[in-house]
Coordinates of C-alpha atoms and ligand atoms in Angstrom, one line a residue:
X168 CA 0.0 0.0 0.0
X169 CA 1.2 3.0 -1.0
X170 CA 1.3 6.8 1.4
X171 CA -1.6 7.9 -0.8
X172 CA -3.8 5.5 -0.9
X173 CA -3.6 4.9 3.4
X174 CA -4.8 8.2 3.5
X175 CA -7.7 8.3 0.7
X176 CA -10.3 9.3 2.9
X177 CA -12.7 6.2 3.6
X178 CA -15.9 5.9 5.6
X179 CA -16.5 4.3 8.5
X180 CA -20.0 3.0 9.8
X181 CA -20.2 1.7 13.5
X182 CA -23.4 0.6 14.7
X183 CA -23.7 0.3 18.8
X184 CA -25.5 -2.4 21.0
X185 CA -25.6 -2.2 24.8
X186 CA -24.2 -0.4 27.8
X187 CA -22.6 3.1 27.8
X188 CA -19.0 1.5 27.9
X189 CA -19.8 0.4 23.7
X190 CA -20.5 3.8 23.4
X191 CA -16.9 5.3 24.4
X192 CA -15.1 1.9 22.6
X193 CA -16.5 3.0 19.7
X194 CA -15.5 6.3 19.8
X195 CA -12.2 4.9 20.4
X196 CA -12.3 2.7 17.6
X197 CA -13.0 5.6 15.1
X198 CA -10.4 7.2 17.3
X199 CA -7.7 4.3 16.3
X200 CA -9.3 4.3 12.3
X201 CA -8.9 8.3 12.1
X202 CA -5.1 8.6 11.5
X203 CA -5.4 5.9 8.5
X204 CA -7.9 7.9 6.6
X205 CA -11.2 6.9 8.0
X206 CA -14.0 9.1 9.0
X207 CA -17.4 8.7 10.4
X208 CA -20.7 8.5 8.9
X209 CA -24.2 8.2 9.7
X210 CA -25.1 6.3 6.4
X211 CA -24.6 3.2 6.0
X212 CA -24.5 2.3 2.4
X213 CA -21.7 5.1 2.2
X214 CA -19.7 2.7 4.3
X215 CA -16.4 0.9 3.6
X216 CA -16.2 -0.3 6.7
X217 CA -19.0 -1.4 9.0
X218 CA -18.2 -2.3 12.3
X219 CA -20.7 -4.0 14.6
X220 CA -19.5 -3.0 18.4
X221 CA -21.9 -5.8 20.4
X222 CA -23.5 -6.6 23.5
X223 CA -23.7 -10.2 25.4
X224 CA -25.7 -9.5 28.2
X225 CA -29.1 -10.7 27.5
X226 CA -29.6 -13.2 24.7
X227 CA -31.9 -11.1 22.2
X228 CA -28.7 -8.8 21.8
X229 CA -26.4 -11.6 20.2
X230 CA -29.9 -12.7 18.1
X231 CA -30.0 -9.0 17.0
X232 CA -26.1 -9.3 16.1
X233 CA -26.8 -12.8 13.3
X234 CA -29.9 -11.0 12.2
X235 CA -27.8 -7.2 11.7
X236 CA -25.1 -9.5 9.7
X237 CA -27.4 -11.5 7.3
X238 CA -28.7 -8.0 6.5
X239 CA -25.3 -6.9 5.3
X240 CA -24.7 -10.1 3.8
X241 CA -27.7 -9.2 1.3
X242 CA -26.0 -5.9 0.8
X243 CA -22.8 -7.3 -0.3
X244 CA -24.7 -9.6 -2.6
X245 CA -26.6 -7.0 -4.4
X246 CA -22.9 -5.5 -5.0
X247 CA -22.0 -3.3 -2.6
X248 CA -18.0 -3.3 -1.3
X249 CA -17.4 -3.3 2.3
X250 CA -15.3 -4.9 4.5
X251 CA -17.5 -5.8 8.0
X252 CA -16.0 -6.3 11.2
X253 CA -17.4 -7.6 14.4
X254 CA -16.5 -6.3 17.7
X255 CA -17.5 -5.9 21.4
X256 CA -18.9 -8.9 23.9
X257 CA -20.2 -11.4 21.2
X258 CA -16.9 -11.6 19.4
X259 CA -15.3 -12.0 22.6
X260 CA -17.4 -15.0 23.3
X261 CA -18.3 -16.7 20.0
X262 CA -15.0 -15.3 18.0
X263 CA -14.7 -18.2 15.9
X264 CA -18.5 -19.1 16.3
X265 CA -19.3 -15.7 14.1
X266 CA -16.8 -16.4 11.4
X267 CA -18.3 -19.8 10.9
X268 CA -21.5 -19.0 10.6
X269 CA -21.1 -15.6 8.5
X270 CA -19.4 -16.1 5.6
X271 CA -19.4 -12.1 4.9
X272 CA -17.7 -11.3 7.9
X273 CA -14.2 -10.1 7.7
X274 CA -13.1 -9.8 11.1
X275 CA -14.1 -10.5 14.6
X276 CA -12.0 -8.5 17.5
X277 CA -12.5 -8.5 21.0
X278 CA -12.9 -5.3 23.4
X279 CA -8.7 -5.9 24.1
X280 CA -7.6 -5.5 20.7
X281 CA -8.8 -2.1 19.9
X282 CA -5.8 -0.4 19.2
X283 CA -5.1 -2.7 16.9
X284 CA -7.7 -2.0 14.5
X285 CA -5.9 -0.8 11.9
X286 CA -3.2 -3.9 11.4
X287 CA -6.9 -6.1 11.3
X288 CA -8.0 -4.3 8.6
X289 CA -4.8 -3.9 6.8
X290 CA -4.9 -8.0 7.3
X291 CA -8.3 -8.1 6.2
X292 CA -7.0 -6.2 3.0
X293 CA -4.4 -8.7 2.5
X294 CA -7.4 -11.2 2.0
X295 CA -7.1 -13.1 5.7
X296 CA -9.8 -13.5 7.6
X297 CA -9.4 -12.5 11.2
X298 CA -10.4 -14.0 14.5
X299 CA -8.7 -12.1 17.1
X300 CA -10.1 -12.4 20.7
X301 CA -7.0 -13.0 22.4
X302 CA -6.1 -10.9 25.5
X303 CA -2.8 -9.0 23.9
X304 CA -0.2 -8.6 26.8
X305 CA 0.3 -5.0 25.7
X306 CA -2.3 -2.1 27.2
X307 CA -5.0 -1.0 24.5
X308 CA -5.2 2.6 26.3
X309 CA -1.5 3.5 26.2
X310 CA -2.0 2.7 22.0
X311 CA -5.2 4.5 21.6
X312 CA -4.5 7.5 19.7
X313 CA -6.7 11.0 21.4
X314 CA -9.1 12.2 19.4
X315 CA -8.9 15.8 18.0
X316 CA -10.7 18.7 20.2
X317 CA -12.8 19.0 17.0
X318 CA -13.9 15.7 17.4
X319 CA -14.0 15.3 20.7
X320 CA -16.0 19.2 20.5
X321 CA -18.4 17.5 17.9
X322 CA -19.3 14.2 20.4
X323 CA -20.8 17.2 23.0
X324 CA -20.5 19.0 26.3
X325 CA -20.5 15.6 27.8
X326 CA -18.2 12.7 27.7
X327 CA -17.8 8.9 28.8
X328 CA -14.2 8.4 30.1
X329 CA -13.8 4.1 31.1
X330 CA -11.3 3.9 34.1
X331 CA -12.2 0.6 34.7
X332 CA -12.8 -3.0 32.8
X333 CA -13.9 -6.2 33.8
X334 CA -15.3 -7.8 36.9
X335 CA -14.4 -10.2 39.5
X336 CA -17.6 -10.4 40.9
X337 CA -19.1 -13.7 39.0
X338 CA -22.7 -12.9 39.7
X339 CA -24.2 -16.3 38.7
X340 CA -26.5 -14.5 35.6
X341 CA -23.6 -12.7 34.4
X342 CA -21.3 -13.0 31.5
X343 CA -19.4 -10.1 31.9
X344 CA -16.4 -11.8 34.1
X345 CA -15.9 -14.3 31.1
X346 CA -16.4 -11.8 28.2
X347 CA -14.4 -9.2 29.7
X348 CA -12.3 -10.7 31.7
X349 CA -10.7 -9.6 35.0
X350 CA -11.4 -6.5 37.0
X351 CA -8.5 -3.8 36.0
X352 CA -7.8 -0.4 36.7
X353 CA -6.6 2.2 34.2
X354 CA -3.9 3.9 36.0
X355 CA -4.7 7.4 37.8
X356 CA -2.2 9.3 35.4
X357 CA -3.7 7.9 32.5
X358 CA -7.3 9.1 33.3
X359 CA -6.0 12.5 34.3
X360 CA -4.5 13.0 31.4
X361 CA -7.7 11.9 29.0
X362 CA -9.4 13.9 31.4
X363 CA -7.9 16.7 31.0
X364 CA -7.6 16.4 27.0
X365 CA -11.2 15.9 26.9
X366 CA -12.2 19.2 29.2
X367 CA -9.7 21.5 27.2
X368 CA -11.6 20.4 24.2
X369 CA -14.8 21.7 26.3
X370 CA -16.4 19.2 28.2
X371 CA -18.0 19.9 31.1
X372 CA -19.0 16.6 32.2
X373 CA -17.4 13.3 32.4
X374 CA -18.9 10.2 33.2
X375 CA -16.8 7.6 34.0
X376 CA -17.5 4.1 33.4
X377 CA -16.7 0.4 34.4
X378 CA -18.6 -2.9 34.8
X379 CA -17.9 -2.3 38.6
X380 CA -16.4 1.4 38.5
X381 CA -16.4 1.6 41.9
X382 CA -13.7 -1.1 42.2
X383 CA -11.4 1.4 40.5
X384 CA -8.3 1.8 42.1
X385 CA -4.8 3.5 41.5
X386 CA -1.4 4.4 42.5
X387 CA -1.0 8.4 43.6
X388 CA 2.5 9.9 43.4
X389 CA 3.2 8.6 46.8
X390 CA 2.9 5.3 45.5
X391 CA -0.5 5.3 47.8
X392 CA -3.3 3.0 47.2
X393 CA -6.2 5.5 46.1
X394 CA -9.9 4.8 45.2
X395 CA -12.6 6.3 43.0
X396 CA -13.1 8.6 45.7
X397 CA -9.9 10.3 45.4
X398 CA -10.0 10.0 41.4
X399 CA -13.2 12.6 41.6
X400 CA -11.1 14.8 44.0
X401 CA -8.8 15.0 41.3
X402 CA -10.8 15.3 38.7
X403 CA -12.6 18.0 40.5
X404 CA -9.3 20.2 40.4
X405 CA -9.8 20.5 37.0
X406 CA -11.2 23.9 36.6
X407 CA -13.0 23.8 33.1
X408 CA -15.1 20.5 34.3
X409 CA -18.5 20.9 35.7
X410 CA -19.9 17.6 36.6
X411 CA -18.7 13.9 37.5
X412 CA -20.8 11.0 37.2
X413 CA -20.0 7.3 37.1
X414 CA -21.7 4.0 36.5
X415 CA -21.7 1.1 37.1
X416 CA -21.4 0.5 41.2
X417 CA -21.7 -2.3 43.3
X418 CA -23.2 -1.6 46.6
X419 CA -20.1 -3.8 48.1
X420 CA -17.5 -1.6 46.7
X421 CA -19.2 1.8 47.9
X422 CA -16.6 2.1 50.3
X423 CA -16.5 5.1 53.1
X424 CA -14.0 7.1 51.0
X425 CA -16.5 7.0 48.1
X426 CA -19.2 7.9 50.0
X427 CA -17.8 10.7 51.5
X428 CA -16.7 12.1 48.2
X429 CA -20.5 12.7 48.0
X430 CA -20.3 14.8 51.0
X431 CA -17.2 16.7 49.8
X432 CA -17.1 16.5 46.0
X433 CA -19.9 19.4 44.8
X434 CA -18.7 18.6 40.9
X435 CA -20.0 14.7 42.1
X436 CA -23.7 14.5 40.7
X437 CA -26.0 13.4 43.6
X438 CA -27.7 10.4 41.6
X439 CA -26.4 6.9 41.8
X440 CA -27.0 4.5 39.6
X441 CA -26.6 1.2 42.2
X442 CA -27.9 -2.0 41.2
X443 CA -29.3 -4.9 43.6
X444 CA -30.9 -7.3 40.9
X445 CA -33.3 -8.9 43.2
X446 CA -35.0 -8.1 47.2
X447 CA -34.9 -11.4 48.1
X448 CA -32.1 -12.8 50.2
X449 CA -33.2 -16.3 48.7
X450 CA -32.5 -14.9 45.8
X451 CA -29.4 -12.4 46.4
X452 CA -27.7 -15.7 47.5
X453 CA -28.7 -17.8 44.3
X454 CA -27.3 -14.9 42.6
X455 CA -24.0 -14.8 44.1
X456 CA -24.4 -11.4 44.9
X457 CA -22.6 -11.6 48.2
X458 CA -24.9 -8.8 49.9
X459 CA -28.4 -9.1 51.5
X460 CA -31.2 -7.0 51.6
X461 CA -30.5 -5.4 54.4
X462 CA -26.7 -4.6 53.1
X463 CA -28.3 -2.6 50.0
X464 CA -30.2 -0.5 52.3
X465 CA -27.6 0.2 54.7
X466 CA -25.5 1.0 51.8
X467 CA -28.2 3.2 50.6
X468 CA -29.0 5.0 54.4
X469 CA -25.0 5.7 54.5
X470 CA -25.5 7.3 51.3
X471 CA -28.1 9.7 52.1
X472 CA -26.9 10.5 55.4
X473 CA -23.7 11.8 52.9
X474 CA -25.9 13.4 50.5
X475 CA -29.6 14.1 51.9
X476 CA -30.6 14.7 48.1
X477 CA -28.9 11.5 46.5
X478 CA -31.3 9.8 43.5
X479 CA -31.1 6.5 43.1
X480 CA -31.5 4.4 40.0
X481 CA -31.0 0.5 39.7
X482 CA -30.7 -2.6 37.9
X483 CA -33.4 -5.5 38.5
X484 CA -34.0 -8.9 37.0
X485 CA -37.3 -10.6 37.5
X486 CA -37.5 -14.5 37.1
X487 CA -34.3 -15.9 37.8
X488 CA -33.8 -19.6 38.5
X489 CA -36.1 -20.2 41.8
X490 CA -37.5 -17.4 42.2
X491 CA -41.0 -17.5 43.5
X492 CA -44.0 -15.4 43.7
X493 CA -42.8 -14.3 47.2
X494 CA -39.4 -13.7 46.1
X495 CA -40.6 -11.4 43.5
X496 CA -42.8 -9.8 46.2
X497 CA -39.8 -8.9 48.2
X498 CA -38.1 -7.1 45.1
X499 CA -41.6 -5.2 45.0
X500 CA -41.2 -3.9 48.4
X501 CA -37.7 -3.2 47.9
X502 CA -39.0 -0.8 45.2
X503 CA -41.6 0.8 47.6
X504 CA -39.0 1.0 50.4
X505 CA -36.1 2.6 48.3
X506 CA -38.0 4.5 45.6
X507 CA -36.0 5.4 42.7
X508 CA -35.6 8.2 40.6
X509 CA -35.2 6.0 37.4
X510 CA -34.8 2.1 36.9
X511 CA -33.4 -0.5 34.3
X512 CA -35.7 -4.2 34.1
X513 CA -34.8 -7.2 32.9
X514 CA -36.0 -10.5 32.4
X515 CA -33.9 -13.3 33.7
X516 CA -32.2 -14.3 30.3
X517 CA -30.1 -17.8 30.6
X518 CA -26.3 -17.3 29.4
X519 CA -24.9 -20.6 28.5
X520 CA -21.7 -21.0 30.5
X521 CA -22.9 -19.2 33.5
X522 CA -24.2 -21.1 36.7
X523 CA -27.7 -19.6 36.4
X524 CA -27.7 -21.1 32.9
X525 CA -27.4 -25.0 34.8
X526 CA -30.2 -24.1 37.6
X527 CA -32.8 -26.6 37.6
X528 CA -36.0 -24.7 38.7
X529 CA -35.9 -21.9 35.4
X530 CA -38.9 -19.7 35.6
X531 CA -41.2 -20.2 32.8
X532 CA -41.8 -17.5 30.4
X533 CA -44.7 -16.1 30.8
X534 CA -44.4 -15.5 34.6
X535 CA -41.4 -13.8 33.7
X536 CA -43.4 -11.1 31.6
X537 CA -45.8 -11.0 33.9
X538 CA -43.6 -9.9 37.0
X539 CA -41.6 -7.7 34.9
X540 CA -45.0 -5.9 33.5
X541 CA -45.9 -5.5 37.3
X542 CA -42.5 -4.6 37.8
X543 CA -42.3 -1.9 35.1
X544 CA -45.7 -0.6 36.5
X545 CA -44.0 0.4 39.7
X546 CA -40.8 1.8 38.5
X547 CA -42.7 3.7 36.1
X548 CA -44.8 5.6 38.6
X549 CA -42.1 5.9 40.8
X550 CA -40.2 7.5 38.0
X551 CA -43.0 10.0 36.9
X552 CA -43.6 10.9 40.6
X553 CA -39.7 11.7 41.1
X554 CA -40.1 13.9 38.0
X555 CA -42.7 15.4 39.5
X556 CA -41.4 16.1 42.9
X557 CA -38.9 18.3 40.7
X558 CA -41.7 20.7 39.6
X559 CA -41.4 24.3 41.9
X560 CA -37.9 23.5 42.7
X561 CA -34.8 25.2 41.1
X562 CA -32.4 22.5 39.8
X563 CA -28.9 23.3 38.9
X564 CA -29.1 22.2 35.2
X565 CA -25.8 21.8 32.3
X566 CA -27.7 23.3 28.8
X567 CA -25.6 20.6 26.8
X568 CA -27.5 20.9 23.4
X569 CA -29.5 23.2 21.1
X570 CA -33.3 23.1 21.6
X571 CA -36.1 21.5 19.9
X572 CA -37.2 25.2 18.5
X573 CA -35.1 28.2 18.1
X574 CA -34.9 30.5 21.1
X575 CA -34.2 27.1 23.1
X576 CA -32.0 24.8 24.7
X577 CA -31.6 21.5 26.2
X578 CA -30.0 20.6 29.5
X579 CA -29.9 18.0 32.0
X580 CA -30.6 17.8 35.5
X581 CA -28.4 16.5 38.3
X582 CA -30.4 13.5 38.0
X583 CA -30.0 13.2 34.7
X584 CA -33.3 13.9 33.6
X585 CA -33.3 15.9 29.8
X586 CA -34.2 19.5 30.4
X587 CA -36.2 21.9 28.3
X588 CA -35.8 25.6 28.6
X589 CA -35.8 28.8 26.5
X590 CA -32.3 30.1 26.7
X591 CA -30.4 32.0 24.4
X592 CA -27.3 29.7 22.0
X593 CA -24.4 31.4 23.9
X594 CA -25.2 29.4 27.5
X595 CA -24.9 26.4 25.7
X596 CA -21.8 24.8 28.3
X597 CA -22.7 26.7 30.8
X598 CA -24.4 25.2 34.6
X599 CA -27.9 27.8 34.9
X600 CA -30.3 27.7 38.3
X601 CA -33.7 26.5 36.2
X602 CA -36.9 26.2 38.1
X603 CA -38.7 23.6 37.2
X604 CA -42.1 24.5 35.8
X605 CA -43.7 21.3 34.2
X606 CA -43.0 17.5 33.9
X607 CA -43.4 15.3 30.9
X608 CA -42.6 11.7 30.1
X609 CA -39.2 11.7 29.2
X610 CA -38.2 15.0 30.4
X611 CA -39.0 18.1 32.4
X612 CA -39.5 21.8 31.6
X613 CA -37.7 24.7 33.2
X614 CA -37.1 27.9 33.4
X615 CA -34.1 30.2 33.9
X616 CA -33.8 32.3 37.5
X617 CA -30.1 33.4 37.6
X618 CA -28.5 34.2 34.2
X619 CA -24.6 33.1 35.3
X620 CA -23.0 34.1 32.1
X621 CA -20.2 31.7 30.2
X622 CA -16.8 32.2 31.9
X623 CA -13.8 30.2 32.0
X624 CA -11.4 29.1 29.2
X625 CA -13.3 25.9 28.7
X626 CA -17.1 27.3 27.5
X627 CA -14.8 29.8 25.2
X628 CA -13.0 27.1 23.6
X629 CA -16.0 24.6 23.5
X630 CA -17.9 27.8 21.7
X631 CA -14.9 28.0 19.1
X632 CA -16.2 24.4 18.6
X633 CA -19.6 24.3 18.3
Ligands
5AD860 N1 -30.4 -11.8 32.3 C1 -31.1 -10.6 32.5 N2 -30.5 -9.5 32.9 C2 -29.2 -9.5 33.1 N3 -28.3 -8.5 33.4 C3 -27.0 -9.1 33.4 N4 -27.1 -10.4 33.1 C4 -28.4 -10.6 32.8 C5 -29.1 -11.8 32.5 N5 -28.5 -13.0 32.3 C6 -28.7 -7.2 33.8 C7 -28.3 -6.9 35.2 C8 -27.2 -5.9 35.1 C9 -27.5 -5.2 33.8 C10 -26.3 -4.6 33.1 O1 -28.0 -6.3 33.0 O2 -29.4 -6.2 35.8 O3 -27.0 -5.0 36.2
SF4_861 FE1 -22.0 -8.9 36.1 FE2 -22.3 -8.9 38.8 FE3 -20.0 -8.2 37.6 FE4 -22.1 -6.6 37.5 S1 -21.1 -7.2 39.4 S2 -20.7 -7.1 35.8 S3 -23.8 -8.0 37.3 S4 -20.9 -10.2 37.5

């Protein structure tokens, strides 16, 4: 290959499944593809390379991953020229699996081999066929290229920043310890130093992200053992950056120096996204979860006593192997007793190669839908009531986007929630007091009370962006 033709410009089509941590690895991927000439697009028959980045958790996502493929299969039979790669949890799993049984595909990498990227597809151009779901020895993040402030400008005022892979946990649903391996901790120098490349571009809020973030850990220059709690304070020194977030916790690793970031750390969002799965100790225990009932709600009431306003927002699975009527009454309760701000339902899904998947007592189908439609009843209310409890209060809110009509903008809460407001464009980056005035469905409507106008060299540059 010659100099030229590396750099002809070429297109680059990644379709997303699954959590939030798919969403910053395929950034990154385009990230890794950029320097050899490829660019973005929305469109996927302007494609010459379509990447599907997917998601193992539940089984309808690898279904949706053989169906997605047999879709571009047709395309390349009809005479269209790409090259198609599959990525993320499934080609971790079923590497060799997927190549088998998809003649069109032209590589499968796993979430490790990122950086590599371009070598596959220089391979792939070579006419091999690539299966790469080894664990490389070498660390993807130290050969993942930064993306350009113009890029990282045109993603938004809000980033994802992973400081932490894996789990160790082995929850006995879960097939994120085997797809993804070990817990492991990006170092704390690294993050800092993505973290600040990302808010000198102009983001004012990062969210960080791990299967079990709050495992993170690091090395301080004192050779220290630090956790995630100390990672915010840092993070919070960094003047241009607004907001922290992270997800996903697990109530065991919410240790006291975590918690008491949330007293400390104002730039720490008071909304917590802290999964429990099930309110049944029965249950819990089947599940491997290694905490009760009454752990989660301690966890929780140490929490608030932190953070009087903390949200909550959790992760539950209805119908897992054994679970009985009154089981799935106690996870009902648990709702009513905790009451959350916003929550994420699941039915059980078996994973072959997981525990769960050998239990005898599997909960037959239908009951699973019906628990989870009763299940989805409650969260629901509970989530419009929360929106409404915001209504006549005044909610710092980040306007992160341009509005539906001119003359407006869109925001978020510090729960999260999307925020409508009329606002003129040059706020846009900038934290406003809003009183909330209405609440809809999927977002709520606010007004501006104090007009804080942009300062700070961050909201400048992130304008020079926009
Ligand atoms: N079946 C159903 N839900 C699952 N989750 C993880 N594994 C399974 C499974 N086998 C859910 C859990 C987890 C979220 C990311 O996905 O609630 O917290
Ligand atoms: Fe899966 Fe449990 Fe680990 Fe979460 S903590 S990733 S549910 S094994």
């Amino acid at each position: 290959m010659t100099e030229a033709s590396e750099i002809r410009p070429k297109k680059l089509f990644i379709k997303t499944y699954g959590c939030q941590m798919n969403v910053y690895d395929s950034d990154r991927m385009a990230d890794a593809l950029a320097p050899h000439g490829y660019e973005p697009t929305p469109v996927i028959d302007d494609a010459d390379l379509v990447v599907l980045n997917t998601c193992h958790i539940r089984e309808k996502a690898s279904e949706k991953v053989f169906s997605e493929l047999g879709r571009l299969a047709e395309l390349r039979r009809e005479g269209r020229d790409f090259m198609i790669g599959v990525a993320g949890c499934v080609a971790q799993a079923e590497g060799e699996e997927i190549a088998r049984r998809s003649k069109a595909v032209d590589m499968v990498f796993g979430p490790q081999s990122y950086h590599r990227l371009p070598e596959l597809v220089a391979r792939v151009g070579r006419g091999e066929k690539v299966v790469e779901t080894e664990f490389p020895p070498e660390d993807k993040f130290e050969h993942l290229p930064a993306a350009s402030p113009r890029v990282i400008r045109s993603r938004g005022l809000t980033a994802f920043l992973t400081v932490q892979e894996g789990c160790d946990k082995f929850c006995s649903f879960c097939v994120v310890p085997y797809t993804r391996g070990a817990e492991q901790s990006r170092p704390l120098e690294q993050v800092l130093a993505e973290a600040r490349t990302l808010v000198a571009a102009g983001v004012r809020e990062l969210t960080l992200l791990g299967q079990n973030v709050n495992a993170w850990h690091g090395l301080d220059a004192h050779g220290r053992s630090v956790g995630l709690g100390e990672l915010c304070a840092r993070l919070g020194e960094l003047e241009g950056l607004a907001r922290i977030r992270y997800t996903t916790s697990h109530p065991l690793d919410m240790t006291d120096e975590l918690i008491a970031a949330h007293r400390d750390n104002f730039k720490l969002m008071p909304y917590l996204h802290l999964p429990v799965q099930s309110g049944s100790d029965r249950i819990l225990k089947a599940m491997n979860r290694r905490h009760t009932r009454a752990d989660y709600l301690a966890v929780i009431d140490r929490i608030k006593a932190a953070r009087p306003d903390m949200a909550l927002s959790g992760d539950f699975i209805v119908g897992f192997p054994g679970e009985t009527e009154a089981d799935f009454a106690e996870t009902l309760s648990l709702v009513h007793e905790v009451g959350y701000a916003s929550a994420f339902t699941f039915k059980y899904s078996i994973r072959p190669g997981t525990p769960g998947a050998d239990m005898d007592d599997q909960v037959p189908e239908p009951v699973k839908a019906e628990r989870l439609a009763r299940l989805n009843a409650l969260v629901t209310r509970q989530m419009r009531d929360f929106a409404r409890s915001c209504v006549g209060r005044t909610l710092d809110v980040l306007l992160d986007k341009p509005g539906r009509l001119p003359g407006q903008l869109g925001g978020r809460s510090p729960y999260l929630q999307a925020v409508h407001l009329e606002a003129p464009e040059h706020l846009l980056g900038t934290v406003q007091q809003v009183l909330i005035v209405g609440a809809g469905n999927n977002s709520i409507e606010g007004k501006i009370v104090t007009h804080a106008e942009p300062k700070g060299a961050s909201v400048i540059e992130s304008q020079a962006f926009a």
